[in-house]
Short mmCIF file of C-alpha atoms in Angstrom, two decimals:
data_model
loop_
_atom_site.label_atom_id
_atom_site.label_comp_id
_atom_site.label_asym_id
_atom_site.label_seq_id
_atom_site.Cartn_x
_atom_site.Cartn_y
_atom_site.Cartn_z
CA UNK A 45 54.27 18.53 78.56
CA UNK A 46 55.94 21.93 78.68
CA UNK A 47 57.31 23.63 75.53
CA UNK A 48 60.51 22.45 74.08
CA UNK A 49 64.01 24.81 74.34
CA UNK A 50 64.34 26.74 71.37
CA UNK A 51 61.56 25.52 69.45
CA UNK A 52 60.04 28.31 67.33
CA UNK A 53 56.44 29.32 67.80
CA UNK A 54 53.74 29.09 65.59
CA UNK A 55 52.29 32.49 63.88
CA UNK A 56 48.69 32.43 65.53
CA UNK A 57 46.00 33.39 62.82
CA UNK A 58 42.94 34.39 63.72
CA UNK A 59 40.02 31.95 63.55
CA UNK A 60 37.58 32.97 60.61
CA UNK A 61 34.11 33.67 61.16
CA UNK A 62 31.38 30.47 60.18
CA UNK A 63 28.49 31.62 58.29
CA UNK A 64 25.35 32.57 59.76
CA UNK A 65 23.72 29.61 60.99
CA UNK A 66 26.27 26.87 60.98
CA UNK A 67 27.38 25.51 64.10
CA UNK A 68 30.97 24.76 64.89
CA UNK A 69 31.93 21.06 65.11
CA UNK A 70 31.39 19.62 68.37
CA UNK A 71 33.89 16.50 70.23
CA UNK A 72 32.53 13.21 69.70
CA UNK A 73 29.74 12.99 72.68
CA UNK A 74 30.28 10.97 75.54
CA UNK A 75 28.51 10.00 78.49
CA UNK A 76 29.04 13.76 80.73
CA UNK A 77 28.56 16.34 77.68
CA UNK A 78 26.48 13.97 75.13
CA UNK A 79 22.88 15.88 76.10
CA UNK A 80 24.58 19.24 75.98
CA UNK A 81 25.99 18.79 72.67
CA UNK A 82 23.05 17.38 71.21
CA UNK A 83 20.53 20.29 72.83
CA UNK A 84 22.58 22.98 71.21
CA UNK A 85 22.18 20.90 67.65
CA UNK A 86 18.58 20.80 68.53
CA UNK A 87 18.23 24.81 69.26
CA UNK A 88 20.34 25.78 66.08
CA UNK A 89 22.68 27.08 67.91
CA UNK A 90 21.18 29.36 70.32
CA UNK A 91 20.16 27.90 73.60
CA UNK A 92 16.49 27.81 74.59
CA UNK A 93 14.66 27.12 77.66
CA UNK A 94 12.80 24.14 76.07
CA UNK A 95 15.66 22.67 74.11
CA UNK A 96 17.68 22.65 77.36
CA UNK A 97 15.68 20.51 78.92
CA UNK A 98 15.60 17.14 78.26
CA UNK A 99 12.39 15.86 79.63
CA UNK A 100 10.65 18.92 78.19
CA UNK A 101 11.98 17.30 74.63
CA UNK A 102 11.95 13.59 74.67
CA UNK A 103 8.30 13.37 77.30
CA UNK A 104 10.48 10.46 79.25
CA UNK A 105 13.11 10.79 82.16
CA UNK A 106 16.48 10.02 81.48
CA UNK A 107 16.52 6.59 83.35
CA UNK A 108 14.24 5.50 80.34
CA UNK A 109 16.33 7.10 77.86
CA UNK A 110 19.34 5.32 79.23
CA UNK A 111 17.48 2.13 79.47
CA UNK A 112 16.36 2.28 75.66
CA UNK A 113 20.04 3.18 74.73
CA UNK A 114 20.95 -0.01 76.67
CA UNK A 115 18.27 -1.91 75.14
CA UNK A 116 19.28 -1.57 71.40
CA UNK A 117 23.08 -1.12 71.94
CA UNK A 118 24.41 -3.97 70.16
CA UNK A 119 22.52 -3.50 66.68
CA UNK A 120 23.21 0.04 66.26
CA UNK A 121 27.24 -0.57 67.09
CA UNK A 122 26.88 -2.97 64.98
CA UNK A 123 29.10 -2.29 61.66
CA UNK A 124 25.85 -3.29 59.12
CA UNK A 125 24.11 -1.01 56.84
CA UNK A 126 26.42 2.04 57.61
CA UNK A 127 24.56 2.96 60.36
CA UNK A 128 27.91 4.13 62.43
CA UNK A 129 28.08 6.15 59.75
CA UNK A 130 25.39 8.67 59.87
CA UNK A 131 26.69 12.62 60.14
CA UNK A 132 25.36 15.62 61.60
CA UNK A 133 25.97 18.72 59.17
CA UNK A 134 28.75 19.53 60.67
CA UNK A 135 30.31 16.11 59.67
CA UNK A 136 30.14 14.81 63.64
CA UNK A 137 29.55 10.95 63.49
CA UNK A 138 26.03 10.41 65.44
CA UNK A 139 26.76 8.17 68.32
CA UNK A 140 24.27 5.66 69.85
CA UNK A 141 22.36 8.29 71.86
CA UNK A 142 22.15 11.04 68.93
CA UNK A 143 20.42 8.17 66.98
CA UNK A 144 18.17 6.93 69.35
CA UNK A 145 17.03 10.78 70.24
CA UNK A 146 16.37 11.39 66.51
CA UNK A 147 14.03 8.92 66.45
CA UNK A 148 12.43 9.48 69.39
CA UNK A 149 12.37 12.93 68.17
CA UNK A 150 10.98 11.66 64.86
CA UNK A 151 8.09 9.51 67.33
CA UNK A 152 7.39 12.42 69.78
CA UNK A 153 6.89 15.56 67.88
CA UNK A 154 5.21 14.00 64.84
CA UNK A 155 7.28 16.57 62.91
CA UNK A 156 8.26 15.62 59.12
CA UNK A 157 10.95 13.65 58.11
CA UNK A 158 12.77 17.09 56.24
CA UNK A 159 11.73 19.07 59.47
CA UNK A 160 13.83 17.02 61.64
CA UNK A 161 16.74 16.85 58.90
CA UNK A 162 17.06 20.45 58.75
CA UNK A 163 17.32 21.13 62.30
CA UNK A 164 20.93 18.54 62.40
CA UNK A 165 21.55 19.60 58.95
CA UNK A 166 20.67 16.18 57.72
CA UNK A 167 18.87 14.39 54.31
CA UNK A 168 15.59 13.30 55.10
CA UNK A 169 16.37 10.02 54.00
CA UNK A 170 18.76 9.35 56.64
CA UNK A 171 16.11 10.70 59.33
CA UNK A 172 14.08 8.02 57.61
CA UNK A 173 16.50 5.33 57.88
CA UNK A 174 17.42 6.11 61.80
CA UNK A 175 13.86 5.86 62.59
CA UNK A 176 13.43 2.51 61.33
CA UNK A 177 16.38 1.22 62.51
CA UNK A 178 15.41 1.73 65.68
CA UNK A 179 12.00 0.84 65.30
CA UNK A 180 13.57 -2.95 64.38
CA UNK A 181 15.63 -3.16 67.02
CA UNK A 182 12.49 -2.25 69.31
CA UNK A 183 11.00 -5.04 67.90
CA UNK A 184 13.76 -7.54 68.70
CA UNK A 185 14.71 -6.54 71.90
CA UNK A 186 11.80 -5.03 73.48
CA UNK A 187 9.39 -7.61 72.84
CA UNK A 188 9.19 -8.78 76.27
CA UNK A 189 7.89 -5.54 77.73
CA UNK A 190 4.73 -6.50 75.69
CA UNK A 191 2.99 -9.82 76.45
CA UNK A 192 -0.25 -11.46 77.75
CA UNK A 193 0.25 -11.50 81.26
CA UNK A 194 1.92 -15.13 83.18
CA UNK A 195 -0.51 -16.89 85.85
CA UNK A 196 0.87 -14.27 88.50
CA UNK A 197 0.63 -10.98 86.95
CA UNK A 198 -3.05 -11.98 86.18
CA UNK A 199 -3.58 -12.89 89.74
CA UNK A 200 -2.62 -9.13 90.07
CA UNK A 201 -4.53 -7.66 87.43
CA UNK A 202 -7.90 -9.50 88.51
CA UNK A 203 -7.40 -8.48 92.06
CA UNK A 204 -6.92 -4.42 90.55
CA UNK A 205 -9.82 -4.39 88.58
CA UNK A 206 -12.35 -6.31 91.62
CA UNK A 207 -10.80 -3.66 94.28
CA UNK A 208 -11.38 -0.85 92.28
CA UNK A 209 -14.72 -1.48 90.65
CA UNK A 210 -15.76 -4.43 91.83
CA UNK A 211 -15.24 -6.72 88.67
CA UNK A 212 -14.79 -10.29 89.54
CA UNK A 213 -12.41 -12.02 87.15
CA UNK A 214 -11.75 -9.25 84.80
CA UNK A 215 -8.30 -9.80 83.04
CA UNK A 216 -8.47 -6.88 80.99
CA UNK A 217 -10.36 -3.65 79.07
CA UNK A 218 -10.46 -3.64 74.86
CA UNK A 219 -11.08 -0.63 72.69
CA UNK A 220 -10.15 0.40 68.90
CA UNK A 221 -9.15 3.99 67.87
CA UNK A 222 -8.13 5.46 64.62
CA UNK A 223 -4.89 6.42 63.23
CA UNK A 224 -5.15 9.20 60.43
CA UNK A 225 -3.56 8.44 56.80
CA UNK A 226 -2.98 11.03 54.31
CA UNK A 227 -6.22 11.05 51.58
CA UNK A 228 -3.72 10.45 49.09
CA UNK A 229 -1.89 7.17 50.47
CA UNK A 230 -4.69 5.02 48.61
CA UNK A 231 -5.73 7.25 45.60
CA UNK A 232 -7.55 4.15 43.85
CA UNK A 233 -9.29 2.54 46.78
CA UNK A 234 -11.75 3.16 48.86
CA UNK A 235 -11.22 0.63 51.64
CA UNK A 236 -9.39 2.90 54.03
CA UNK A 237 -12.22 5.32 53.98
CA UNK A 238 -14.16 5.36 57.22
CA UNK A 239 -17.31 6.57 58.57
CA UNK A 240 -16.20 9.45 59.44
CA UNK A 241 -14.98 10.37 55.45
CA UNK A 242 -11.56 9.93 56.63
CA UNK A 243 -8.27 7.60 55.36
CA UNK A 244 -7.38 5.39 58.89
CA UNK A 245 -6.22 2.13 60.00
CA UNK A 246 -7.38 0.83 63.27
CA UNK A 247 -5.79 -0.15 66.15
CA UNK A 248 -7.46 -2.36 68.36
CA UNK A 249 -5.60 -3.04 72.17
CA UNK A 250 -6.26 -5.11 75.37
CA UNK A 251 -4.74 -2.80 78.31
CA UNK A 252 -4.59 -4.25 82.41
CA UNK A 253 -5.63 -1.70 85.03
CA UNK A 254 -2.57 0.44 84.56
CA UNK A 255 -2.89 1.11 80.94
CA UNK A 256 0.05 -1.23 80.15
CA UNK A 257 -1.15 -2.79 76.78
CA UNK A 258 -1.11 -6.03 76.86
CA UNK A 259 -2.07 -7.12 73.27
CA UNK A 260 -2.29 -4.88 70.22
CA UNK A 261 -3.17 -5.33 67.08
CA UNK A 262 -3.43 -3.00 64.23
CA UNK A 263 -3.20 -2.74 59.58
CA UNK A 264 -6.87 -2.95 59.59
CA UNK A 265 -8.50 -0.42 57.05
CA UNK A 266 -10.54 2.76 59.03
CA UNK A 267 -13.77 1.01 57.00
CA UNK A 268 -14.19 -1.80 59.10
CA UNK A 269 -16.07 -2.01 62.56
CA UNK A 270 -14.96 -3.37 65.83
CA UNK A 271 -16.95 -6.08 65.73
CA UNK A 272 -15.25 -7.29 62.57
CA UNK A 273 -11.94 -6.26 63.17
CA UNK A 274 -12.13 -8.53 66.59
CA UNK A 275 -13.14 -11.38 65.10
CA UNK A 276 -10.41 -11.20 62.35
CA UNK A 277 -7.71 -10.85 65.20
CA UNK A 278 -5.28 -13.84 66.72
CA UNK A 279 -6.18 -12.65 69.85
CA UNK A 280 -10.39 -13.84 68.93
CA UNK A 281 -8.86 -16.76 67.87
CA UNK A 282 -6.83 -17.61 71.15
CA UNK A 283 -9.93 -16.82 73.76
CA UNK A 284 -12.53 -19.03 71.42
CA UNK A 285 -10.00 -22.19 71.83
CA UNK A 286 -9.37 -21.71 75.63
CA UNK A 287 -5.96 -20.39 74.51
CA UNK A 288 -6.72 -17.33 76.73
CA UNK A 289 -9.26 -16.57 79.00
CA UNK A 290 -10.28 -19.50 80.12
CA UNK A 291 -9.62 -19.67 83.86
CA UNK A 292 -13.09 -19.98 85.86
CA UNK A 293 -13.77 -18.22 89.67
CA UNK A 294 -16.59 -19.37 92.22
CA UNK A 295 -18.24 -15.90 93.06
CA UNK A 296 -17.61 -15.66 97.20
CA UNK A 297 -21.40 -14.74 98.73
CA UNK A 298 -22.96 -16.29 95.70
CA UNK A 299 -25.41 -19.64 95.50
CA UNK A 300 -23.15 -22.32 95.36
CA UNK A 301 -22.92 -22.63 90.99
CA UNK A 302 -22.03 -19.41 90.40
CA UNK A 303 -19.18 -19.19 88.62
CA UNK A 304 -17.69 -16.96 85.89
CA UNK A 305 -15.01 -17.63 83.19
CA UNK A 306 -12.13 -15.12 82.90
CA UNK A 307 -13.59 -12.42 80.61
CA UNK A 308 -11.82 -9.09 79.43
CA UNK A 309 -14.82 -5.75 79.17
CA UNK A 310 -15.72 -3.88 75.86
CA UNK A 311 -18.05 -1.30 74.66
CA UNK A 312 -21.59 -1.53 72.87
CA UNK A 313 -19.21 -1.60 70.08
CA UNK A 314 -18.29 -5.86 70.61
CA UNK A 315 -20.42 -8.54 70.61
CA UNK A 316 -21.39 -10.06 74.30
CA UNK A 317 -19.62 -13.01 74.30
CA UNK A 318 -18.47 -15.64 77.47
CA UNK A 319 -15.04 -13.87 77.71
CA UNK A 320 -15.84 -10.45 76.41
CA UNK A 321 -18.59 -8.53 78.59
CA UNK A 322 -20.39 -5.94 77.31
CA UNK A 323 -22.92 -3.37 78.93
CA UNK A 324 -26.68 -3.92 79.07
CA UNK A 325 -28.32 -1.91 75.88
CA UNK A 326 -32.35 -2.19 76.87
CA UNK A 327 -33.95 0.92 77.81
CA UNK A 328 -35.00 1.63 81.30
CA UNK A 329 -32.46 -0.71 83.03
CA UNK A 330 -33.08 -1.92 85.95
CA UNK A 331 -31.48 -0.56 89.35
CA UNK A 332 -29.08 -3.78 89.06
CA UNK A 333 -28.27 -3.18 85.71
CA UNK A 334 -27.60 0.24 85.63
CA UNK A 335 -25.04 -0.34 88.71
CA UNK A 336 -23.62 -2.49 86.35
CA UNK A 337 -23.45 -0.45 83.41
CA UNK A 338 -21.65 2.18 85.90
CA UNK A 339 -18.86 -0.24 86.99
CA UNK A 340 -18.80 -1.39 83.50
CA UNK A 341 -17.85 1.96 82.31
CA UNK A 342 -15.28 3.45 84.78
CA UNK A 343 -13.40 -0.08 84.50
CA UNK A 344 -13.66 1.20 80.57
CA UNK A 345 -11.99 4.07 81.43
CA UNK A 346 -8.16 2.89 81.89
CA UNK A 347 -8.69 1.56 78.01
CA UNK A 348 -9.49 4.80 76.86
CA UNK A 349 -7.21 6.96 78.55
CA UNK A 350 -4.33 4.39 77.17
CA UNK A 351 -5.59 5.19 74.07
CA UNK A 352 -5.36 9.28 74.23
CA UNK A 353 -2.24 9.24 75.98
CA UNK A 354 -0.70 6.85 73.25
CA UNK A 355 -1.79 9.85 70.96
CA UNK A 356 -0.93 12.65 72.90
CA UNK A 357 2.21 11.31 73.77
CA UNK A 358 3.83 10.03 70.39
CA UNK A 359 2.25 12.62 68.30
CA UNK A 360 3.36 10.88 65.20
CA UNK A 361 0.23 8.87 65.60
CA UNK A 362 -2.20 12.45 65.97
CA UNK A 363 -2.99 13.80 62.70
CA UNK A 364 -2.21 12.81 59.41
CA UNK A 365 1.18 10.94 58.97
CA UNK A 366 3.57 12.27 56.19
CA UNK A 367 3.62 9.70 53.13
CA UNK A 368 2.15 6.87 55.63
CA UNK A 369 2.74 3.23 54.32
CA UNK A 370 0.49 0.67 55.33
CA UNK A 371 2.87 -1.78 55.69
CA UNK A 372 5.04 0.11 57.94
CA UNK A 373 2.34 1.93 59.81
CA UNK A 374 1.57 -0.85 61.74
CA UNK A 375 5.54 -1.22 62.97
CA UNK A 376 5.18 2.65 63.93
CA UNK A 377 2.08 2.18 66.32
CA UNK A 378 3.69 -1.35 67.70
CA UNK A 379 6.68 0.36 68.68
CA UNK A 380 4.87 3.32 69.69
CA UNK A 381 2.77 0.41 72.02
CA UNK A 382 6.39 -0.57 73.41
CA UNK A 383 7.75 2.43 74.29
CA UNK A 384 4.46 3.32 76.39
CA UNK A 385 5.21 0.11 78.08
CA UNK A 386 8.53 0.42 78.60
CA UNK A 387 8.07 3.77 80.44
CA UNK A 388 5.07 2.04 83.01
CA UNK A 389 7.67 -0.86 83.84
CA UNK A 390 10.21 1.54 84.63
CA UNK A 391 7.83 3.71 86.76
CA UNK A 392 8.46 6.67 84.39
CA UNK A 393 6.48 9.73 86.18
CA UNK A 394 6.23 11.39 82.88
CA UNK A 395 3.40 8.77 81.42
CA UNK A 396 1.29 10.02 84.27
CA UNK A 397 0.80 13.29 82.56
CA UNK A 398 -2.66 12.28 81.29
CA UNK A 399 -4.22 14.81 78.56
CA UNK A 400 -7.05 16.64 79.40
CA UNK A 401 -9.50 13.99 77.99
CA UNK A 402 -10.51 10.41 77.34
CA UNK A 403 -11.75 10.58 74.12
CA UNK A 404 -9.21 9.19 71.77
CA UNK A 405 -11.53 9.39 68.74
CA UNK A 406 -12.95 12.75 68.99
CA UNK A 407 -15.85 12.81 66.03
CA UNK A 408 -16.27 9.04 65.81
CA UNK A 409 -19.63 7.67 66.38
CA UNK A 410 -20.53 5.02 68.87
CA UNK A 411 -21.03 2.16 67.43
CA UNK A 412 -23.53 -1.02 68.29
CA UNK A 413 -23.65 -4.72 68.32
CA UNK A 414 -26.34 -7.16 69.21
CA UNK A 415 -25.03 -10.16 68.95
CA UNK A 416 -24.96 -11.89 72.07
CA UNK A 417 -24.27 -15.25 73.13
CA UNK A 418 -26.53 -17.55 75.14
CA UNK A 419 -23.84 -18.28 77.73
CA UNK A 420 -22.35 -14.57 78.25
CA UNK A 421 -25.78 -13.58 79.08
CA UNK A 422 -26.44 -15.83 82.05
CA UNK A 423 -22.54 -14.63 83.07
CA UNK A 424 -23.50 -10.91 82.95
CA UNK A 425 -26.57 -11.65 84.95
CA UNK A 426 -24.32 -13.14 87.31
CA UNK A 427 -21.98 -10.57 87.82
CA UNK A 428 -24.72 -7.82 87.25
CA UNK A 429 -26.62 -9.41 90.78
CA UNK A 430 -22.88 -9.89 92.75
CA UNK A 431 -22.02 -6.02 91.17
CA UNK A 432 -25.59 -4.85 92.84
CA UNK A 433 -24.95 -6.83 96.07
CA UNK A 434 -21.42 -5.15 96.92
CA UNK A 435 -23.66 -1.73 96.64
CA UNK A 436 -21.70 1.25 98.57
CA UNK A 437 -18.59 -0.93 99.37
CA UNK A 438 -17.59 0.06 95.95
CA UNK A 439 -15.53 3.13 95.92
CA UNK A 440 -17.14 6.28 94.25
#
């Protein structure tokens, strides 16, 4: 609209200076300028290469980012709890995406609750209460990106693990790995005090052939073994009714009889049980055995790189957490467990960025069990003698 006739101008005054290191107020963020706004909040105000760049700061591409935003929409518009009304420090209302990339932030970079506040000029408390939020709403709406696999996708997962190392009827891989706790979280008790003189909880996972984990479990104390810590688990409970694992397979090119139970694969670590193989322990194994042993161990291997890129990639689980709570801990790694997930169902490229190693509990000792059932032996014989059969048909 153009200027009126004969209305007077307004005296322009010039606009005074902000003091050094406060950021103007940015426009409400919308769906064009929303990661530009926030990545100058996240650089304090001067631009950076990293900051820039979104996958460089959030690990994920934006299709995930989008997808999570999508995901969790309707409890975070919600008018409950104030949560519309958390500000930047420059007053700015955070929209949807500024609160969902705060506590991915929070997840990602491990960084403290009062590091993250004073880089948006926020309370700590409010970083805190983001976080969570989000972490419920994960919880509720994500669920479904974590679950034992239907009839189908474990027609799928069986045929991954035979093709690639010549497993027969293996639904799955299992492995435990500790998550630090500051010493002082439990000044009075000993109980999360682990071998290794360190405050942990445990986190014990099933994972399919491409790392997607497909049960967790985890609020045990550092002090107990794997052994124990399965047996205490819903998921024990489950396989020893025929709740799980209980599907049987005819072995093709075996005497007519030989058949083998649905089993998932674990370390010296677990007892050898009908739906849990385990690798032979005797010295000087035989050339069928040690065949075996090899399969059994690069099958292993998709469990325990799920495991170090969990940790590498929300580094709130690597090193000690900040005030940890043992109640919420649990939440943190679950959610943790869902966003992995999340980012393998949407074919995220960024999960692929596998750390250097496999060893998700650097300075832990292996540890032993020899129990072993009756039943699972005569199946591991079985599957030792078809492993040895298939010989150099199995890939290298």
């Amino acid at each position: 609209m153009a200027p009126l006739r004969g209305a007077k101008r307004r005296k322009r005054h010039p606009e005074k200076a902000l003091p050094a290191g406060v950021m103007a107020p940015l426009p409400p963020p919308d769906a064009a300028d929303w990661w530009d706004s926030f990545s100058r909040r996240l650089a304090a105000g001067h631009y950076s290469k990293d900051c820039q760049n979104f996958e460089s700061v959030f690990k994920m591409s934006r299709k995930t980012f989008d997808y999570i935003c999508t995901l969790i929409t309707g409890d975070f518009s919600r008018k409950t709890q104030g949560f519309r009304n958390f500000r930047f420090g420059d007053k700015t209302i955070l929209a949807l995406e500024d609160q969902v990339a705060v506590a991915l932030l929070r997840l990602t970079t491990g960084e403290s609750l009062l590091s993250i506040g004073n880089r948006f000029g926020m309370n700590h408390s409010a970083i805190s209460n983001i976080t969570w939020k989000f972490i419920e709403s994960l919880e509720d709406h994500a669920i479904s990106h974590l679950k034992w696999p239907d009839p189908e996708e474990m027609a799928t997962i069986k045929a991954k693990f035979e093709k690639l190392q010549g497993l027969p009827n293996c639904c799955g891989a299992i492995d435990t790995t500790h998550i630090l706790m500051c010493s002082s979280a439990q000044p009075n008790s000993n109980v999360w005090l682990d071998c290794e003189n360190k405050n942990s909880m445990v986190l014990q996972a099933v994972v399919d052939p491409d790392m997607r984990f497909r049960d967790v479990v985890s609020g045990w104390p550092g002090s107990m073994d794997d052994s124990c810590i399965l047996r205490t688990s819903g998921f024990y409970k489950l396989c020893e009714k025929g709740g799980r694992l209980d599907g049987q397979m005819e072995l093709p090119g075996e005497p007519a009889g030989s058949v083998v139970r649905e089993y998932i694969i674990g370390d010296t670590g677990y007892p050898l049980l009908p739906w849990l193989m385990t690798p032979y322990q005797e010295r000087d194994l035989s050339p069928a055995k040690a065949a075996f042993n090899k399969q059994h161990a690069a099958a292993r291997m998709v469990v325990q790189g799920a495991m170090a890129r969990l940790k590498e990639r929300w580094q709130v689980l690597k090193g000690e957490l900040w005030r940890p709570d043992k109640h919420r801990l649990p939440r943190i790694i679950y959610a943790c467990c869902l966003l992995t997930n999340i980012m393998i169902d949407l074919g995220d490229t960024h999960r692929e960025r596998a750390p250097a190693s496999h060893d998700h509990d650097d300075g832990y000792y292996q540890q032993f069990s020899n129990v072993a059932d009756d039943g699972a032996v005569a199946q591991r014989d079985v599957l030792c003698q078809f492993v040895s059969r298939l010989g150099s048909k199995l890939p290298e």
